[in-house]
Coordinates of C-alpha atoms (C1' of nucleotides) in Angstrom, one line a residue:
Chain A
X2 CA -2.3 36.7 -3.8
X3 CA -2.1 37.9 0.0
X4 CA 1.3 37.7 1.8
X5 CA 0.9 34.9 4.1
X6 CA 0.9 36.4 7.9
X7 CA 3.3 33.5 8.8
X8 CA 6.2 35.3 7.1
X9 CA 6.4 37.8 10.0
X10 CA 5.8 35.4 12.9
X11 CA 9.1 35.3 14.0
X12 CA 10.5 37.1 16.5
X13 CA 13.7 39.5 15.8
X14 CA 15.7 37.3 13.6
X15 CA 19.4 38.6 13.8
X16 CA 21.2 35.5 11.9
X17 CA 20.9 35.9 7.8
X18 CA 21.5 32.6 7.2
X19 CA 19.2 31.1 9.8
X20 CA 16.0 30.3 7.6
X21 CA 13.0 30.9 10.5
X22 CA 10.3 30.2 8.3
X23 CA 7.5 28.5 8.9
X24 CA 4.2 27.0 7.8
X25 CA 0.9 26.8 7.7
X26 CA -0.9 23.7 7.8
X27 CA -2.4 24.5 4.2
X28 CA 1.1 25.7 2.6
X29 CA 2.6 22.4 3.7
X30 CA 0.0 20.4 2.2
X31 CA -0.3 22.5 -1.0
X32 CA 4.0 22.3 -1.1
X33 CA 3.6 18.3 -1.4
X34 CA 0.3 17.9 -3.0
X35 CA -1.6 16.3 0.2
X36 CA -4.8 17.2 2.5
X37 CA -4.5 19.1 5.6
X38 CA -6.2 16.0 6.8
X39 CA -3.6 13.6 5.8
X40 CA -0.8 15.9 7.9
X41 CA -3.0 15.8 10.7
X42 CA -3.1 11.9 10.1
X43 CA 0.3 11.7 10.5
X44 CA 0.4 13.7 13.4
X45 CA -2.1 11.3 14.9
X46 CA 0.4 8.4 14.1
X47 CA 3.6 10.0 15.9
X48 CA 4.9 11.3 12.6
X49 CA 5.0 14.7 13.3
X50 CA 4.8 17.2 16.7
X51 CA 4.3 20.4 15.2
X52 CA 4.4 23.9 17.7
X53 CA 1.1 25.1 18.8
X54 CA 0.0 29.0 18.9
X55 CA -3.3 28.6 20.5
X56 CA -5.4 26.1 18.4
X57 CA -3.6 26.0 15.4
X58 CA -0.1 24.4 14.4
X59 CA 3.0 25.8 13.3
X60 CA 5.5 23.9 11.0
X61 CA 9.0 24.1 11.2
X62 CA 11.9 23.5 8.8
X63 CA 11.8 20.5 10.9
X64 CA 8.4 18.9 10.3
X65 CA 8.6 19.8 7.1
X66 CA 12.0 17.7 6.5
X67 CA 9.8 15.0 7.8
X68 CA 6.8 15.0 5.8
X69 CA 9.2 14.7 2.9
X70 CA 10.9 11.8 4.2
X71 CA 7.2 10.4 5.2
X72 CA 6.1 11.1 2.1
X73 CA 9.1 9.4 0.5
X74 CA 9.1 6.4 2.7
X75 CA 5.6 6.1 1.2
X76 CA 6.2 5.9 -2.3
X77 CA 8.7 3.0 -1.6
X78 CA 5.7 1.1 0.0
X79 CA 6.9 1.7 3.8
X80 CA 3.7 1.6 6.1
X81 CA 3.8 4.7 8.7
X82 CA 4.3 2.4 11.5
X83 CA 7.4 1.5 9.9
X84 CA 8.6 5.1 9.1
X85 CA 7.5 6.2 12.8
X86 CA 9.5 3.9 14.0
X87 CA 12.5 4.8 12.9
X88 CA 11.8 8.2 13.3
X89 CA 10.8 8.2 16.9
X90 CA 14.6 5.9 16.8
X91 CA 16.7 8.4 15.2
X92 CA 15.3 11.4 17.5
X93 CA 16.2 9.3 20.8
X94 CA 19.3 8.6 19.4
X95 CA 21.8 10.7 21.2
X96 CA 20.4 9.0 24.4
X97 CA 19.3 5.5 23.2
X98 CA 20.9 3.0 25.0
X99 CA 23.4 0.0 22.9
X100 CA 20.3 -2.4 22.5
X101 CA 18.1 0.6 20.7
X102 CA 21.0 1.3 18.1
X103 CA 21.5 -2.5 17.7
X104 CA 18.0 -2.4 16.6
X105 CA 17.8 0.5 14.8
X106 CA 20.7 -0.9 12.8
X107 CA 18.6 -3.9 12.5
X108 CA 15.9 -2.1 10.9
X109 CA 18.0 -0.1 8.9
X110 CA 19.5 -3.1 7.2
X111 CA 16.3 -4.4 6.7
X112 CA 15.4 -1.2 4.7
X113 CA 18.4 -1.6 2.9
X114 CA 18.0 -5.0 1.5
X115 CA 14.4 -4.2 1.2
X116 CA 15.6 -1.5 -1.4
X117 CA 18.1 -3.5 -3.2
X118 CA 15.3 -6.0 -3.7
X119 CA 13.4 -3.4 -5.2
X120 CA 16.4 -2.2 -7.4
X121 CA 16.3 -5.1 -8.7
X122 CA 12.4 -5.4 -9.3
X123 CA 12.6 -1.9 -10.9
X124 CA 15.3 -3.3 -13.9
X125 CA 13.1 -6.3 -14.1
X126 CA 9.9 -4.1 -14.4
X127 CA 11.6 -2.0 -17.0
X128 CA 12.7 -5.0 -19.1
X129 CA 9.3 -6.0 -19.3
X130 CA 7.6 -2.5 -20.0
X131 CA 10.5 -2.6 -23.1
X132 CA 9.1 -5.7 -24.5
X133 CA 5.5 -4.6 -24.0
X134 CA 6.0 -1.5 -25.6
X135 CA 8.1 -3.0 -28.2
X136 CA 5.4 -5.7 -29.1
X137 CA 2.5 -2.4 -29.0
X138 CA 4.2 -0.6 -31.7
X139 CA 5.1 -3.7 -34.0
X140 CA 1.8 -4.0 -34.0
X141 CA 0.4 -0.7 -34.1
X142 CA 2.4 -0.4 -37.1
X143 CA 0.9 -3.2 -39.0
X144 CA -2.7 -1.6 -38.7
X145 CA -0.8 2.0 -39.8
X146 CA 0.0 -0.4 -43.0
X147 CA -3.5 -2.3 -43.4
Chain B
X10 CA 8.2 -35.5 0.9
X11 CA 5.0 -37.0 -1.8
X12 CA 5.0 -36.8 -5.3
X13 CA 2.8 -34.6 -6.9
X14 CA 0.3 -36.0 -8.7
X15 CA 0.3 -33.1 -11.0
X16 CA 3.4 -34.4 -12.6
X17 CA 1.8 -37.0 -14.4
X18 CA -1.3 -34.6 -15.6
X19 CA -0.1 -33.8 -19.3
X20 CA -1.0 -36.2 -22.1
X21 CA 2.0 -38.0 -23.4
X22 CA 4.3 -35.3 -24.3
X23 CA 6.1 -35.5 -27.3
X24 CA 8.4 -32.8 -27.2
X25 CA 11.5 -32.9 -24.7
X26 CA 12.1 -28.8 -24.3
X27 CA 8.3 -28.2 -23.8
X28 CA 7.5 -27.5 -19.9
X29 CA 4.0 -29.1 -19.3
X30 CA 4.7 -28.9 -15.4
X31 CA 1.1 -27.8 -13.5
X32 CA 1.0 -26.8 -9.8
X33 CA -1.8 -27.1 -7.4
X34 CA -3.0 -23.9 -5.7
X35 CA -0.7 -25.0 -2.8
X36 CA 2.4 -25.3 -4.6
X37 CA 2.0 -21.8 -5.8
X38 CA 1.1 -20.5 -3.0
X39 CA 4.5 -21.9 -1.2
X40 CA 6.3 -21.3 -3.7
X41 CA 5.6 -17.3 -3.9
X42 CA 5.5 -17.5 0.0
X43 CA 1.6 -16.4 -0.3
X44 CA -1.7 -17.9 0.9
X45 CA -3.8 -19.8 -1.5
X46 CA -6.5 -17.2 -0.2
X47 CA -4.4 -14.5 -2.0
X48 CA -4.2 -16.6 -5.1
X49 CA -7.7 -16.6 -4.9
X50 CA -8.5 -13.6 -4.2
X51 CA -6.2 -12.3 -7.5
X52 CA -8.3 -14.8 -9.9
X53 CA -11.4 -13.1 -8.6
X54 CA -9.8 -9.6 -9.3
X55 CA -9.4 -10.5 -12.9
X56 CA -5.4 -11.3 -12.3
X57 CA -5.4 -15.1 -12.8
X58 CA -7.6 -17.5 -14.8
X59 CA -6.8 -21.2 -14.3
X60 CA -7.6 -24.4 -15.7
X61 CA -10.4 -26.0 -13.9
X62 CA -10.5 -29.5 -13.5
X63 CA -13.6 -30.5 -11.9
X64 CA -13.7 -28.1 -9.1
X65 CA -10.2 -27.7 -8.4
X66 CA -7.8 -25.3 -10.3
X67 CA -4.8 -26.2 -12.1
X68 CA -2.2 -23.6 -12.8
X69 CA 0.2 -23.8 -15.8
X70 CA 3.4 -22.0 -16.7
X71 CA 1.4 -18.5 -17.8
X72 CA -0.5 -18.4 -14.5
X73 CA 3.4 -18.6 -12.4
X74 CA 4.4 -16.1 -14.6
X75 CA 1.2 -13.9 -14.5
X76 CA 1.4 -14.7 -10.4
X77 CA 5.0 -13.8 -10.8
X78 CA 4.9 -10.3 -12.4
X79 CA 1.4 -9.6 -10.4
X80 CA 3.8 -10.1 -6.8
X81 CA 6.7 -7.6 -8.2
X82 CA 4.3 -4.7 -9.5
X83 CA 3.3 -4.7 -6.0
X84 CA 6.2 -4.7 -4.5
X85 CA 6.8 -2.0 -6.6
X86 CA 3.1 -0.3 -4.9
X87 CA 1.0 -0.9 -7.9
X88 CA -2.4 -1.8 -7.1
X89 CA -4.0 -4.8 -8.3
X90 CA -6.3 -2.8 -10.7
X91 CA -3.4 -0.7 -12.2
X92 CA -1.6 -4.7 -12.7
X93 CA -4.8 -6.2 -14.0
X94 CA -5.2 -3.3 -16.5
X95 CA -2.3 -3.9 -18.0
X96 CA -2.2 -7.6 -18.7
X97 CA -5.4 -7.4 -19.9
X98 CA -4.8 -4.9 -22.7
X99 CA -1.0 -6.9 -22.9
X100 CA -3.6 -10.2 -23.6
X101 CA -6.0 -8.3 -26.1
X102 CA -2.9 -7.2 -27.9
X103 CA -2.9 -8.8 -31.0
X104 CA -6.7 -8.0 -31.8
X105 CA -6.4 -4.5 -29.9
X106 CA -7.4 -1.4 -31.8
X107 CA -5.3 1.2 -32.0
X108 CA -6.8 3.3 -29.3
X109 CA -6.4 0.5 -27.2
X110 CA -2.9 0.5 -27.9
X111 CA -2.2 3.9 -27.6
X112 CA -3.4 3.7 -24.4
X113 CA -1.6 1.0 -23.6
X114 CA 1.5 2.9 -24.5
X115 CA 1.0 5.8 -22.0
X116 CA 0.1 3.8 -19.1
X117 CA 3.2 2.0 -19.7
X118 CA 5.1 5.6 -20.1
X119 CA 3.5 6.0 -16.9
X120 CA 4.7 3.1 -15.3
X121 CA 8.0 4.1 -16.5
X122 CA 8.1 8.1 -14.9
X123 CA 6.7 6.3 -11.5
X124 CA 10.3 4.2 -11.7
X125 CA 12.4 6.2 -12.6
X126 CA 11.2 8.6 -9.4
X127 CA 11.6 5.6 -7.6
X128 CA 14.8 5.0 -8.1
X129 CA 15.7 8.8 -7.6
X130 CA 14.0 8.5 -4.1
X131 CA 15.9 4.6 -3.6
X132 CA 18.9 7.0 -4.1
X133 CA 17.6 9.6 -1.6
X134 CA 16.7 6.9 1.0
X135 CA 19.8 5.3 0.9
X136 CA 22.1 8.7 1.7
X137 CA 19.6 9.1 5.0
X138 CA 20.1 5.4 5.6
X139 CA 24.0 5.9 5.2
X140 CA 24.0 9.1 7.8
X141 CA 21.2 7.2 10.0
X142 CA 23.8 4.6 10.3
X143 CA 26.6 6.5 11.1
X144 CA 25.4 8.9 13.7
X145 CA 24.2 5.4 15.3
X146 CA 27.5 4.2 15.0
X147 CA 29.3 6.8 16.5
X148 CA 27.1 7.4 19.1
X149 CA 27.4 2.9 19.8
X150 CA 31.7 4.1 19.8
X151 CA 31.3 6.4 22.6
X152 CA 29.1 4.3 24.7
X153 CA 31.4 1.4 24.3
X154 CA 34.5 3.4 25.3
X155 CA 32.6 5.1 28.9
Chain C
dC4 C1' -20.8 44.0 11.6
dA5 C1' -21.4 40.5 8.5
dA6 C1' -19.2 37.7 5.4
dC7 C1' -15.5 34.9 4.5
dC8 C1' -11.6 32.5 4.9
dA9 C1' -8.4 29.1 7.0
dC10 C1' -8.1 26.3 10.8
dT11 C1' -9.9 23.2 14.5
dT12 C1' -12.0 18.7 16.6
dT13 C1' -15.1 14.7 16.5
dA14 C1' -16.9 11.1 14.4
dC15 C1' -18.4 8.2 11.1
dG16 C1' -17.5 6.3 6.1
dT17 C1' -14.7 4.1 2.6
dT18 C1' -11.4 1.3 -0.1
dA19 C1' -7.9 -2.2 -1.0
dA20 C1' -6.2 -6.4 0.1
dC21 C1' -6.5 -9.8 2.2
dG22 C1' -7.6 -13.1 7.0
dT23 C1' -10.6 -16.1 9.1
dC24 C1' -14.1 -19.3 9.8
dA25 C1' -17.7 -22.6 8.5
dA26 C1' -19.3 -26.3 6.0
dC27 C1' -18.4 -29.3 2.5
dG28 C1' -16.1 -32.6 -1.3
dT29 C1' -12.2 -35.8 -2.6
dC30 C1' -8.4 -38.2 -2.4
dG31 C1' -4.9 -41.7 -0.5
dT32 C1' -3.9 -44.6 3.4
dC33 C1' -3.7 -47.0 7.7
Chain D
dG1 C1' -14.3 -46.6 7.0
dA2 C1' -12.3 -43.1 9.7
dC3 C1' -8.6 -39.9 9.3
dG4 C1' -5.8 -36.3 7.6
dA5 C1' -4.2 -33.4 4.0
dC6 C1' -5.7 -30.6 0.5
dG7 C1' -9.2 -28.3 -2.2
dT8 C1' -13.7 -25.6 -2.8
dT9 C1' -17.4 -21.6 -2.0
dG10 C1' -19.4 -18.1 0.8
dA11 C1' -19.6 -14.8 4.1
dC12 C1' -18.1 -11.8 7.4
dG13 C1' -14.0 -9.5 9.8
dT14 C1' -9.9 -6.6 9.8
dT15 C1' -6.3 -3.2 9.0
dA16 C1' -4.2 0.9 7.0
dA17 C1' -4.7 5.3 5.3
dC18 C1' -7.1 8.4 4.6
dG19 C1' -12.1 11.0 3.0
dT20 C1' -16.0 13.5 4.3
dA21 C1' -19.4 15.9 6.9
dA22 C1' -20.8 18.7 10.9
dA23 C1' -20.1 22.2 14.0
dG24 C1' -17.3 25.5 16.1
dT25 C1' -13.1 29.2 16.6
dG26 C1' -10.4 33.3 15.2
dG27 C1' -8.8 36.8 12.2
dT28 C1' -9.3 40.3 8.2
dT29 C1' -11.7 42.6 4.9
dG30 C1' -15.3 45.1 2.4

DNA sequence: CAACCACTTTACGTTAACGTCAACGTCGTC
DNA sequence: GACGACGTTGACGTTAACGTAAAGTGGTTG
């Protein structure tokens, strides 16, 4: 139960609504139930460039907007290479030249129908879990009878 | 552009609504856009068990179907033990203690808490995909206007 | 000051899901 | 009867995504 030091790591904050807080390596990874090792993993793979002070790293509001997506983009089965790239995209955005935003709409469409597929899958899925479990308890009830 | 020989595999068949269509590993494998290693490899990991005639494997309607739902739970990030877990207790049903079932019942409750987060974080992706898209567009305006 | 965290780097290990290659059998056909 | 297409087993290779262990650093706490 100690206050975390990182809570008085910023400098003179005058704004009340500007949130300065930032992280330790170990709050971030308790936060979204990983390892520090995994968040150094990413960082290894380009998905995340947190501030040093010294040796160890300091987590914005920022990178942690980013693990979530990462995180996210996981769950629907993107590979990292695939979420880096459209991250490293989206930050050289305001500068990328016409034939990076053609392709980063590319990708993004690809995403897209990747998801609808997987719409799509999920109703399926969830028509076959219903007769599975409907089947289960027909005959779970029969040996309740017997 | 060869007929398959498999099409003449089934005993004279009576009925006119019954399906006695086989495939050949190949077939399958083109017709699910996999390698017949894959196939393979899923009838070693408990996932398929064809016919054998002779040497060479002859897959029915059940084993498509089987190969079907196996290729969707992935999609949907299931691993191949969490997929053969389940058809195995959906085989041993009928004979399936009630323990067995009741088990069966929670991994499919599971199944169904991992979906419906799914879904929720399809939703989420989609709104970043949407902004994604039109930051990128914008920016794609003001390039085409300089 | 010693002990104890939390953090660091380096490096090797592990698991799932196949790919790849070799070496062979079996058809149909030219 | 050689050839090509397809099938088989077996073994080893590969990739992604981390786990794990070793050895060191830096701060605070009793």
């Amino acid at each position: 139960m100690n206050i975390s030091k990182a809570e008085v790591s910023s400098p003179a904050n005058g704004s009340l609504t500007r949130q300065r807080r930032t992280y330790s390596i170990g709050e971030l990874a308790r936060m979204f139930e990983v390892t520090p090792r995994t968040i150094r993993f990413y960082e290894q793979e380009g998905l995340l460039a947190p501030e040093r002070r010294g040796q160890t790293r300091i987590y914005h509001e920022k990178d942690r907007v980013r693990l979530k997506l990462t995180l996210r983009g996981k769950r629907l089965g993107f590979s990292l290479a695939e979420i880096r790239e459209v991250i490293e995209m989206y930050d050289a955005m305001p500068d990328g030249n016409a034939r990076q935003l053609k392709r980063l709409l590319e990708i993004l469409a690809d995403k897209r129908s990747n998801m609808e597929r997987q719409l799509e899958d999920i109703r399926l899925m969830q028509r076959e879990l219903d007769d599975v479990e409907m089947r289960a308890r027909e005959v779970l009830e029969r040996l309740d009878q017997s």
